[in-house]
Amino acid sequence: IVSFIDVTKTYETQEGPVHAVENITLDVKSGEYLAIVGPSGSGKTTLLNLAGSLDHPSSGTVLFRGQNLAELSRREMAALRRQEIGFVFQTWNLVKGLSALDNIRLPMAFARIPKQEQITRARKLLELVDLADREDHPPDQLSGGQQQRVAIARAIANKPRVLLADEPTGNLDEETAQTIINLLRQLNQTENVTVLCATHDLALASVADRSVQIVEGRLQQDG
Amino acid sequence: IVSFIDVTKTYETQEGPVHAVENITLDVKSGEYLAIVGPSGSGKTTLLNLAGSLDHPSSGTVLFRGQNLAELSRREMAALRRQEIGFVFQTWNLVKGLSALDNIRLPMAFARIPKQEQITRARKLLELVDLADREDHPPDQLSGGQQQRVAIARAIANKPRVLLADEPTGNLDEETAQTIINLLRQLNQTENVTVLCATHDLALASVADRSVQIVEGRLQQDG
Ligand SMILES: Nc1ncnc2c1ncn2[C@@H]1O[C@H](COP(=O)(O)OP(=O)(O)OP(=O)(O)O)[C@@H](O)[C@H]1O
Ligand SMILES: Nc1ncnc2c1ncn2[C@@H]1O[C@H](COP(=O)(O)OP(=O)(O)OP(=O)(O)O)[C@@H](O)[C@H]1O
Ligand SMILES: [Mg+2]
Ligand SMILES: [Mg+2]
């Protein structure tokens, strides 16, 4: 469902070029749960950004359901991000002024889901991430791990076809992380959500169907 | 060196009071390496904020080297934070416009360290956290784990007497995390830095002299 064809991303900086990812060729099958594992700075976030079209390759092609992401119109791109792709950011990126509930409702509002349905679903999601009692609290009244969980709930609000999760358990204790691990596995197994998960958490990587290793921007030969 | 005497912190919110920590009594000895472990939302960050005087208790007393933090003048408080306490934030809080090097130099500039010495020390610290080749890059050109490491380097720049570290390895792979674990342990053992570390990383907690568990704002009886 997501394909990287000889993808390279190089950032041009004042200090010279930074080769974030190099010659990545990778096929993610529909319904697959793929973990991307690798050291700090190795290119995991970059890979996810390219998959979700938050960034464009310097060379090579990224396909989403057979379509070249770089050739989509703005409108098609927006529709894709609104309905087909969910993104859990490494730095959560919640909207500061909004409550947890409204943060989770936001993507549903963009997808023109009726208001009552938004609220019902957002509450169900808050329960799934164990934050039902904090729905009215904005991010600055939540702990790091609580914000991370709101970000996860928001990413799956529109039942995306593909979930791109960047370090979704980085700020969670073992038990809370297990809740999230089970949630992601269930989404993958019962709702056929394709999960692309960048992580350092070996427990999280271990429930994946497959994991690939990235080192200094290059995929390791590993199947 | 840091003492909590029956400390409670309650946040008043529109949704009612949130009991972040309750009746905390805890003594941190000078030169000790103490890990604070507990579930997401249990009060770890709050505890560290109170220890570093970034927040004040609703009731009870926090002592730093025998002094009641709430009774210090603004000036004394600023001196304390500038020279005696180093803080690694859960969300890093780097200055966006500054390079990694300048972010690390910042506390030294406030402590009126001579410029050349600032640069030399900042470079040494970048090397300790394995980022020597990224000194001129600002935070938005660095990965999550790279930013976290810059935050760690910045926190120890002034050789603080007490290091308050909030989830310092949350965004690091095992190997890079081990570098940080060794660094913190060495600071503690050879330079006598008191380390108060909130973490979910059991590898990090295991190198502590002692660990305390916090659940829903209360310390568990545990030694
Ligand atoms: N400014 C605030 N206003 C209201 N509630 C707050 C505020 N800051 C923290 N809280 C609440 O206090 C409790 C403790 O928060 P704290 O950030 O200390 O938890 P934590 O143990 O660090 O969690 P995590 O492991 O997720 O980072 C949580 O329920 C949190 O939502
Ligand atoms: N906007 C940018 N400009 C310049 N360099 C960048 C930019 N974004 C990322 N990089 C660099 O590209 C490389 C890969 O970054 P990326 O964020 O993908 O790593 P990562 O594997 O997610 O790391 P971490 O595990 O620390 O989050 C790193 O060396 C990083 O510093
Ligand atoms: Mg990353
Ligand atoms: Mg915290």
Short mmCIF file of N, CA and C in Angstrom, two decimals, chain B residues 48-211:
data_model
loop_
_atom_site.label_atom_id
_atom_site.label_comp_id
_atom_site.label_asym_id
_atom_site.label_seq_id
_atom_site.Cartn_x
_atom_site.Cartn_y
_atom_site.Cartn_z
N LEU B 48 9.67 16.58 40.10
CA LEU B 48 10.91 17.22 39.64
C LEU B 48 10.76 18.75 39.57
N ASN B 49 9.63 19.19 39.09
CA ASN B 49 9.39 20.64 39.02
C ASN B 49 9.44 21.27 40.41
N LEU B 50 8.90 20.57 41.39
CA LEU B 50 8.92 21.09 42.77
C LEU B 50 10.35 21.09 43.31
N ALA B 51 11.11 20.05 42.98
CA ALA B 51 12.50 19.98 43.45
C ALA B 51 13.34 21.11 42.86
N GLY B 52 13.03 21.49 41.63
CA GLY B 52 13.82 22.51 40.95
C GLY B 52 13.20 23.89 41.08
N SER B 53 12.21 23.99 41.92
CA SER B 53 11.52 25.25 42.16
C SER B 53 10.90 25.87 40.91
N LEU B 54 10.52 25.02 39.96
CA LEU B 54 9.81 25.51 38.78
C LEU B 54 8.34 25.63 39.11
N ASP B 55 7.99 25.11 40.29
CA ASP B 55 6.62 25.14 40.74
C ASP B 55 6.65 25.12 42.27
N HIS B 56 5.60 25.62 42.90
CA HIS B 56 5.58 25.63 44.36
C HIS B 56 4.50 24.72 44.91
N PRO B 57 4.76 24.09 46.05
CA PRO B 57 3.76 23.17 46.60
C PRO B 57 2.48 23.89 47.03
N SER B 58 1.38 23.20 47.03
CA SER B 58 0.13 23.74 47.57
C SER B 58 0.21 23.71 49.10
N SER B 59 0.88 22.66 49.61
CA SER B 59 1.14 22.61 51.05
C SER B 59 2.40 21.77 51.26
N GLY B 60 3.02 21.95 52.43
CA GLY B 60 4.26 21.25 52.68
C GLY B 60 5.45 22.09 52.27
N THR B 61 6.66 21.54 52.45
CA THR B 61 7.88 22.32 52.24
C THR B 61 8.88 21.55 51.39
N VAL B 62 9.54 22.26 50.50
CA VAL B 62 10.65 21.67 49.75
C VAL B 62 11.92 22.39 50.17
N LEU B 63 12.88 21.63 50.66
CA LEU B 63 14.16 22.21 51.08
C LEU B 63 15.24 21.87 50.07
N PHE B 64 16.07 22.82 49.77
CA PHE B 64 17.25 22.59 48.93
C PHE B 64 18.45 23.00 49.75
N ARG B 65 19.32 22.04 50.07
CA ARG B 65 20.45 22.31 50.96
C ARG B 65 19.99 23.03 52.23
N GLY B 66 18.90 22.55 52.77
CA GLY B 66 18.41 23.09 54.03
C GLY B 66 17.60 24.36 53.90
N GLN B 67 17.55 24.95 52.71
CA GLN B 67 16.79 26.19 52.56
C GLN B 67 15.40 25.92 52.00
N ASN B 68 14.41 26.58 52.58
CA ASN B 68 13.04 26.46 52.08
C ASN B 68 12.94 27.21 50.76
N LEU B 69 12.69 26.47 49.68
CA LEU B 69 12.66 27.09 48.35
C LEU B 69 11.65 28.22 48.26
N ALA B 70 10.54 28.07 48.97
CA ALA B 70 9.48 29.07 48.87
C ALA B 70 9.89 30.39 49.53
N GLU B 71 10.96 30.35 50.35
CA GLU B 71 11.36 31.56 51.07
C GLU B 71 12.54 32.28 50.42
N LEU B 72 13.05 31.74 49.33
CA LEU B 72 14.18 32.39 48.69
C LEU B 72 13.72 33.63 47.94
N SER B 73 14.58 34.61 47.86
CA SER B 73 14.27 35.79 47.05
C SER B 73 14.40 35.38 45.58
N ARG B 74 13.86 36.22 44.72
CA ARG B 74 13.96 35.94 43.28
C ARG B 74 15.41 35.77 42.87
N ARG B 75 16.23 36.62 43.46
CA ARG B 75 17.65 36.64 43.09
C ARG B 75 18.34 35.35 43.51
N GLU B 76 18.03 34.92 44.74
CA GLU B 76 18.64 33.69 45.23
C GLU B 76 18.16 32.50 44.40
N MET B 77 16.87 32.56 44.03
CA MET B 77 16.28 31.50 43.23
C MET B 77 16.96 31.41 41.86
N ALA B 78 17.18 32.56 41.25
CA ALA B 78 17.82 32.59 39.93
C ALA B 78 19.24 32.05 40.01
N ALA B 79 19.95 32.42 41.08
CA ALA B 79 21.32 31.93 41.25
C ALA B 79 21.34 30.42 41.40
N LEU B 80 20.37 29.91 42.15
CA LEU B 80 20.27 28.47 42.36
C LEU B 80 20.08 27.74 41.03
N ARG B 81 19.13 28.25 40.25
CA ARG B 81 18.83 27.56 38.98
C ARG B 81 19.95 27.72 37.97
N ARG B 82 20.71 28.80 38.13
CA ARG B 82 21.79 29.05 37.18
C ARG B 82 22.98 28.15 37.48
N GLN B 83 23.25 27.94 38.75
CA GLN B 83 24.51 27.28 39.10
C GLN B 83 24.41 25.93 39.78
N GLU B 84 23.34 25.70 40.51
CA GLU B 84 23.32 24.49 41.32
C GLU B 84 22.42 23.39 40.79
N ILE B 85 21.46 23.79 39.98
CA ILE B 85 20.47 22.82 39.50
C ILE B 85 20.50 22.74 37.98
N GLY B 86 20.58 21.53 37.45
CA GLY B 86 20.46 21.34 36.01
C GLY B 86 19.17 20.60 35.73
N PHE B 87 18.43 20.98 34.69
CA PHE B 87 17.13 20.35 34.43
C PHE B 87 17.05 19.83 32.99
N VAL B 88 16.81 18.56 32.85
CA VAL B 88 16.52 17.99 31.53
C VAL B 88 15.01 17.84 31.44
N PHE B 89 14.38 18.60 30.56
CA PHE B 89 12.92 18.60 30.47
C PHE B 89 12.39 17.44 29.62
N GLN B 90 11.22 16.96 29.98
CA GLN B 90 10.60 15.87 29.22
C GLN B 90 10.35 16.28 27.77
N THR B 91 10.12 17.58 27.55
CA THR B 91 9.93 18.06 26.17
C THR B 91 11.10 18.93 25.70
N TRP B 92 12.26 18.70 26.29
CA TRP B 92 13.54 19.27 25.88
C TRP B 92 13.64 20.79 25.98
N ASN B 93 12.69 21.53 25.47
CA ASN B 93 12.67 22.98 25.59
C ASN B 93 13.95 23.67 25.11
N LEU B 94 14.43 23.27 23.96
CA LEU B 94 15.60 23.95 23.40
C LEU B 94 15.15 25.27 22.78
N VAL B 95 16.09 26.18 22.62
CA VAL B 95 15.77 27.47 22.01
C VAL B 95 15.83 27.29 20.50
N LYS B 96 14.70 27.61 19.84
CA LYS B 96 14.58 27.26 18.42
C LYS B 96 15.58 27.95 17.50
N GLY B 97 15.90 29.19 17.79
CA GLY B 97 16.75 29.88 16.84
C GLY B 97 18.24 29.59 16.98
N LEU B 98 18.61 28.91 18.08
CA LEU B 98 20.04 28.74 18.36
C LEU B 98 20.56 27.37 17.94
N SER B 99 21.84 27.34 17.56
CA SER B 99 22.47 26.06 17.21
C SER B 99 22.59 25.19 18.45
N ALA B 100 22.91 23.92 18.23
CA ALA B 100 23.11 22.99 19.36
C ALA B 100 24.18 23.55 20.28
N LEU B 101 25.27 24.03 19.69
CA LEU B 101 26.37 24.58 20.49
C LEU B 101 25.90 25.76 21.34
N ASP B 102 25.17 26.67 20.73
CA ASP B 102 24.73 27.85 21.47
C ASP B 102 23.68 27.52 22.52
N ASN B 103 22.86 26.52 22.25
CA ASN B 103 21.90 26.07 23.25
C ASN B 103 22.64 25.57 24.50
N ILE B 104 23.72 24.87 24.27
CA ILE B 104 24.49 24.34 25.40
C ILE B 104 25.27 25.46 26.09
N ARG B 105 25.69 26.45 25.34
CA ARG B 105 26.43 27.58 25.92
C ARG B 105 25.57 28.48 26.78
N LEU B 106 24.29 28.49 26.51
CA LEU B 106 23.39 29.45 27.16
C LEU B 106 23.52 29.50 28.69
N PRO B 107 23.40 28.39 29.40
CA PRO B 107 23.53 28.47 30.87
C PRO B 107 24.92 28.93 31.31
N MET B 108 25.92 28.64 30.50
CA MET B 108 27.28 29.08 30.86
C MET B 108 27.41 30.59 30.70
N ALA B 109 26.74 31.12 29.67
CA ALA B 109 26.75 32.56 29.48
C ALA B 109 26.09 33.25 30.67
N PHE B 110 24.99 32.65 31.16
CA PHE B 110 24.31 33.22 32.32
C PHE B 110 25.18 33.15 33.57
N ALA B 111 26.05 32.14 33.62
CA ALA B 111 26.92 32.00 34.79
C ALA B 111 28.22 32.78 34.58
N ARG B 112 28.25 33.57 33.53
CA ARG B 112 29.38 34.46 33.24
C ARG B 112 30.71 33.72 33.04
N ILE B 113 30.60 32.54 32.45
CA ILE B 113 31.81 31.82 32.07
C ILE B 113 32.41 32.53 30.85
N PRO B 114 33.72 32.67 30.78
CA PRO B 114 34.33 33.34 29.61
C PRO B 114 33.99 32.61 28.31
N LYS B 115 33.84 33.38 27.26
CA LYS B 115 33.34 32.85 25.99
C LYS B 115 34.11 31.65 25.47
N GLN B 116 35.42 31.73 25.47
CA GLN B 116 36.21 30.63 24.89
C GLN B 116 36.02 29.35 25.70
N GLU B 117 35.93 29.54 27.00
CA GLU B 117 35.70 28.38 27.87
C GLU B 117 34.32 27.77 27.60
N GLN B 118 33.34 28.62 27.33
CA GLN B 118 32.00 28.14 26.98
C GLN B 118 32.07 27.22 25.77
N ILE B 119 32.78 27.71 24.76
CA ILE B 119 32.82 26.98 23.49
C ILE B 119 33.55 25.64 23.67
N THR B 120 34.66 25.69 24.38
CA THR B 120 35.43 24.47 24.61
C THR B 120 34.60 23.44 25.36
N ARG B 121 33.94 23.90 26.42
CA ARG B 121 33.14 22.96 27.22
C ARG B 121 31.93 22.46 26.44
N ALA B 122 31.27 23.32 25.70
CA ALA B 122 30.10 22.90 24.91
C ALA B 122 30.51 21.83 23.90
N ARG B 123 31.68 22.00 23.31
CA ARG B 123 32.15 21.00 22.34
C ARG B 123 32.44 19.67 23.01
N LYS B 124 33.02 19.75 24.19
CA LYS B 124 33.30 18.51 24.94
C LYS B 124 31.99 17.80 25.27
N LEU B 125 30.98 18.56 25.66
CA LEU B 125 29.68 17.96 26.00
C LEU B 125 29.01 17.37 24.77
N LEU B 126 29.13 18.03 23.65
CA LEU B 126 28.55 17.49 22.41
C LEU B 126 29.18 16.15 22.07
N GLU B 127 30.46 16.05 22.33
CA GLU B 127 31.17 14.81 22.08
C GLU B 127 30.67 13.71 23.02
N LEU B 128 30.43 14.09 24.29
CA LEU B 128 29.94 13.10 25.27
C LEU B 128 28.59 12.53 24.89
N VAL B 129 27.76 13.32 24.20
CA VAL B 129 26.45 12.82 23.80
C VAL B 129 26.44 12.46 22.32
N ASP B 130 27.64 12.34 21.74
CA ASP B 130 27.79 11.81 20.39
C ASP B 130 27.18 12.69 19.30
N LEU B 131 27.33 14.00 19.46
CA LEU B 131 26.76 14.94 18.47
C LEU B 131 27.77 15.98 18.02
N ALA B 132 29.05 15.62 18.07
CA ALA B 132 30.09 16.59 17.75
C ALA B 132 29.91 17.16 16.34
N ASP B 133 29.39 16.35 15.42
CA ASP B 133 29.29 16.82 14.04
C ASP B 133 28.04 17.64 13.77
N ARG B 134 27.25 17.92 14.80
CA ARG B 134 26.00 18.67 14.57
C ARG B 134 25.98 19.98 15.33
N GLU B 135 27.12 20.51 15.73
CA GLU B 135 27.13 21.65 16.65
C GLU B 135 26.47 22.90 16.07
N ASP B 136 26.51 23.06 14.76
CA ASP B 136 25.94 24.28 14.18
C ASP B 136 24.47 24.15 13.80
N HIS B 137 23.90 22.99 14.01
CA HIS B 137 22.51 22.78 13.61
C HIS B 137 21.52 23.21 14.69
N PRO B 138 20.49 23.95 14.32
CA PRO B 138 19.45 24.32 15.29
C PRO B 138 18.50 23.13 15.52
N PRO B 139 17.65 23.20 16.53
CA PRO B 139 16.78 22.07 16.87
C PRO B 139 15.94 21.56 15.71
N ASP B 140 15.43 22.44 14.86
CA ASP B 140 14.53 21.93 13.81
C ASP B 140 15.29 21.20 12.70
N GLN B 141 16.60 21.13 12.83
CA GLN B 141 17.36 20.31 11.89
C GLN B 141 17.91 19.07 12.58
N LEU B 142 17.36 18.78 13.74
CA LEU B 142 17.82 17.61 14.50
C LEU B 142 16.68 16.66 14.76
N SER B 143 17.01 15.38 14.85
CA SER B 143 15.98 14.38 15.16
C SER B 143 15.56 14.51 16.62
N GLY B 144 14.48 13.82 16.99
CA GLY B 144 13.97 13.87 18.36
C GLY B 144 15.03 13.48 19.38
N GLY B 145 15.67 12.34 19.13
CA GLY B 145 16.68 11.87 20.06
C GLY B 145 17.91 12.78 20.10
N GLN B 146 18.21 13.42 18.99
CA GLN B 146 19.34 14.36 18.96
C GLN B 146 19.01 15.59 19.81
N GLN B 147 17.78 16.08 19.71
CA GLN B 147 17.38 17.22 20.53
C GLN B 147 17.42 16.85 22.01
N GLN B 148 16.99 15.64 22.29
CA GLN B 148 17.00 15.19 23.69
C GLN B 148 18.43 15.19 24.23
N ARG B 149 19.38 14.78 23.40
CA ARG B 149 20.77 14.72 23.85
C ARG B 149 21.36 16.12 24.03
N VAL B 150 20.94 17.05 23.18
CA VAL B 150 21.40 18.44 23.36
C VAL B 150 20.86 18.98 24.69
N ALA B 151 19.62 18.62 25.00
CA ALA B 151 19.01 19.06 26.26
C ALA B 151 19.78 18.51 27.46
N ILE B 152 20.25 17.28 27.33
CA ILE B 152 21.02 16.67 28.42
C ILE B 152 22.36 17.41 28.58
N ALA B 153 23.03 17.65 27.47
CA ALA B 153 24.30 18.36 27.51
C ALA B 153 24.14 19.74 28.14
N ARG B 154 23.07 20.43 27.75
CA ARG B 154 22.81 21.76 28.30
C ARG B 154 22.61 21.70 29.81
N ALA B 155 21.91 20.68 30.28
CA ALA B 155 21.59 20.59 31.71
C ALA B 155 22.84 20.41 32.57
N ILE B 156 23.88 19.80 32.00
CA ILE B 156 25.08 19.57 32.82
C ILE B 156 26.19 20.56 32.51
N ALA B 157 25.89 21.55 31.66
CA ALA B 157 26.92 22.50 31.22
C ALA B 157 27.60 23.22 32.39
N ASN B 158 26.82 23.63 33.37
CA ASN B 158 27.39 24.38 34.50
C ASN B 158 27.81 23.49 35.66
N LYS B 159 28.00 22.22 35.40
CA LYS B 159 28.37 21.29 36.47
C LYS B 159 27.49 21.49 37.70
N PRO B 160 26.21 21.28 37.54
CA PRO B 160 25.31 21.55 38.66
C PRO B 160 25.53 20.55 39.79
N ARG B 161 25.14 20.95 40.95
CA ARG B 161 25.26 20.08 42.11
C ARG B 161 24.17 19.00 42.05
N VAL B 162 23.00 19.39 41.52
CA VAL B 162 21.88 18.46 41.41
C VAL B 162 21.37 18.45 39.97
N LEU B 163 21.23 17.26 39.41
CA LEU B 163 20.67 17.13 38.07
C LEU B 163 19.28 16.53 38.17
N LEU B 164 18.30 17.26 37.65
CA LEU B 164 16.91 16.77 37.62
C LEU B 164 16.63 16.35 36.18
N ALA B 165 16.48 15.06 35.96
CA ALA B 165 16.34 14.54 34.59
C ALA B 165 14.98 13.89 34.40
N ASP B 166 14.18 14.47 33.51
CA ASP B 166 12.82 13.98 33.29
C ASP B 166 12.78 13.16 31.99
N GLU B 167 12.75 11.83 32.14
CA GLU B 167 12.70 10.92 30.99
C GLU B 167 13.83 11.18 29.98
N PRO B 168 15.09 11.21 30.45
CA PRO B 168 16.18 11.60 29.56
C PRO B 168 16.46 10.61 28.41
N THR B 169 15.91 9.39 28.46
CA THR B 169 16.20 8.45 27.38
C THR B 169 14.95 8.06 26.59
N GLY B 170 13.86 8.79 26.79
CA GLY B 170 12.58 8.41 26.17
C GLY B 170 12.61 8.31 24.66
N ASN B 171 13.51 9.02 24.02
CA ASN B 171 13.54 9.02 22.55
C ASN B 171 14.84 8.44 22.02
N LEU B 172 15.46 7.59 22.81
CA LEU B 172 16.74 7.04 22.40
C LEU B 172 16.70 5.53 22.26
N ASP B 173 17.42 5.02 21.26
CA ASP B 173 17.57 3.58 21.10
C ASP B 173 18.45 3.03 22.22
N GLU B 174 18.47 1.73 22.34
CA GLU B 174 19.19 1.08 23.45
C GLU B 174 20.63 1.52 23.56
N GLU B 175 21.30 1.57 22.44
CA GLU B 175 22.74 1.86 22.46
C GLU B 175 23.02 3.32 22.85
N THR B 176 22.27 4.23 22.24
CA THR B 176 22.46 5.65 22.58
C THR B 176 22.03 5.89 24.03
N ALA B 177 20.96 5.21 24.45
CA ALA B 177 20.50 5.34 25.83
C ALA B 177 21.60 4.89 26.79
N GLN B 178 22.30 3.84 26.41
CA GLN B 178 23.38 3.33 27.27
C GLN B 178 24.48 4.38 27.45
N THR B 179 24.75 5.13 26.39
CA THR B 179 25.74 6.22 26.49
C THR B 179 25.30 7.23 27.54
N ILE B 180 24.02 7.55 27.53
CA ILE B 180 23.49 8.52 28.49
C ILE B 180 23.48 7.92 29.89
N ILE B 181 23.09 6.65 29.99
CA ILE B 181 23.09 5.98 31.30
C ILE B 181 24.50 6.03 31.90
N ASN B 182 25.49 5.72 31.09
CA ASN B 182 26.87 5.74 31.57
C ASN B 182 27.31 7.15 31.97
N LEU B 183 26.89 8.11 31.17
CA LEU B 183 27.24 9.51 31.45
C LEU B 183 26.68 9.95 32.80
N LEU B 184 25.39 9.65 33.02
CA LEU B 184 24.77 10.05 34.28
C LEU B 184 25.42 9.33 35.47
N ARG B 185 25.71 8.06 35.27
CA ARG B 185 26.32 7.30 36.36
C ARG B 185 27.71 7.85 36.68
N GLN B 186 28.43 8.20 35.63
CA GLN B 186 29.77 8.74 35.85
C GLN B 186 29.73 10.10 36.55
N LEU B 187 28.82 10.96 36.13
CA LEU B 187 28.66 12.26 36.79
C LEU B 187 28.40 12.05 38.27
N ASN B 188 27.56 11.05 38.54
CA ASN B 188 27.20 10.78 39.93
C ASN B 188 28.38 10.23 40.71
N GLN B 189 29.09 9.28 40.13
CA GLN B 189 30.15 8.60 40.88
C GLN B 189 31.45 9.37 40.95
N THR B 190 31.85 10.02 39.86
CA THR B 190 33.15 10.69 39.90
C THR B 190 33.04 12.18 40.21
N GLU B 191 31.91 12.79 39.91
CA GLU B 191 31.79 14.22 40.18
C GLU B 191 30.78 14.52 41.27
N ASN B 192 30.25 13.46 41.88
CA ASN B 192 29.37 13.64 43.03
C ASN B 192 28.10 14.41 42.75
N VAL B 193 27.66 14.40 41.51
CA VAL B 193 26.42 15.09 41.17
C VAL B 193 25.25 14.26 41.71
N THR B 194 24.35 14.92 42.44
CA THR B 194 23.14 14.25 42.90
C THR B 194 22.20 14.15 41.70
N VAL B 195 21.70 12.96 41.41
CA VAL B 195 20.84 12.78 40.24
C VAL B 195 19.45 12.34 40.68
N LEU B 196 18.46 13.11 40.26
CA LEU B 196 17.06 12.75 40.52
C LEU B 196 16.44 12.53 39.14
N CYS B 197 16.12 11.28 38.85
CA CYS B 197 15.77 10.92 37.48
C CYS B 197 14.38 10.29 37.41
N ALA B 198 13.45 10.94 36.72
CA ALA B 198 12.13 10.35 36.51
C ALA B 198 12.18 9.56 35.22
N THR B 199 11.79 8.30 35.28
CA THR B 199 11.94 7.51 34.06
C THR B 199 11.04 6.30 34.00
N HIS B 200 10.75 5.85 32.78
CA HIS B 200 10.06 4.58 32.56
C HIS B 200 11.07 3.52 32.14
N ASP B 201 12.30 3.96 31.85
CA ASP B 201 13.34 3.08 31.33
C ASP B 201 13.96 2.29 32.48
N LEU B 202 13.65 1.01 32.54
CA LEU B 202 14.12 0.22 33.69
C LEU B 202 15.64 0.06 33.69
N ALA B 203 16.25 0.12 32.50
CA ALA B 203 17.72 0.04 32.43
C ALA B 203 18.32 1.27 33.11
N LEU B 204 17.68 2.40 32.89
CA LEU B 204 18.16 3.65 33.50
C LEU B 204 17.92 3.61 35.01
N ALA B 205 16.75 3.14 35.41
CA ALA B 205 16.44 3.09 36.84
C ALA B 205 17.38 2.12 37.57
N SER B 206 17.82 1.09 36.86
CA SER B 206 18.61 0.05 37.52
C SER B 206 20.01 0.50 37.91
N VAL B 207 20.50 1.60 37.33
CA VAL B 207 21.84 2.05 37.75
C VAL B 207 21.76 3.04 38.90
N ALA B 208 20.53 3.31 39.34
CA ALA B 208 20.36 4.23 40.47
C ALA B 208 20.74 3.54 41.77
N ASP B 209 21.11 4.33 42.78
CA ASP B 209 21.38 3.77 44.11
C ASP B 209 20.08 3.27 44.72
N ARG B 210 19.03 4.00 44.39
CA ARG B 210 17.74 3.72 45.02
C ARG B 210 16.64 4.15 44.07
N SER B 211 15.52 3.47 44.13
CA SER B 211 14.40 3.98 43.33
C SER B 211 13.15 4.00 44.19
#
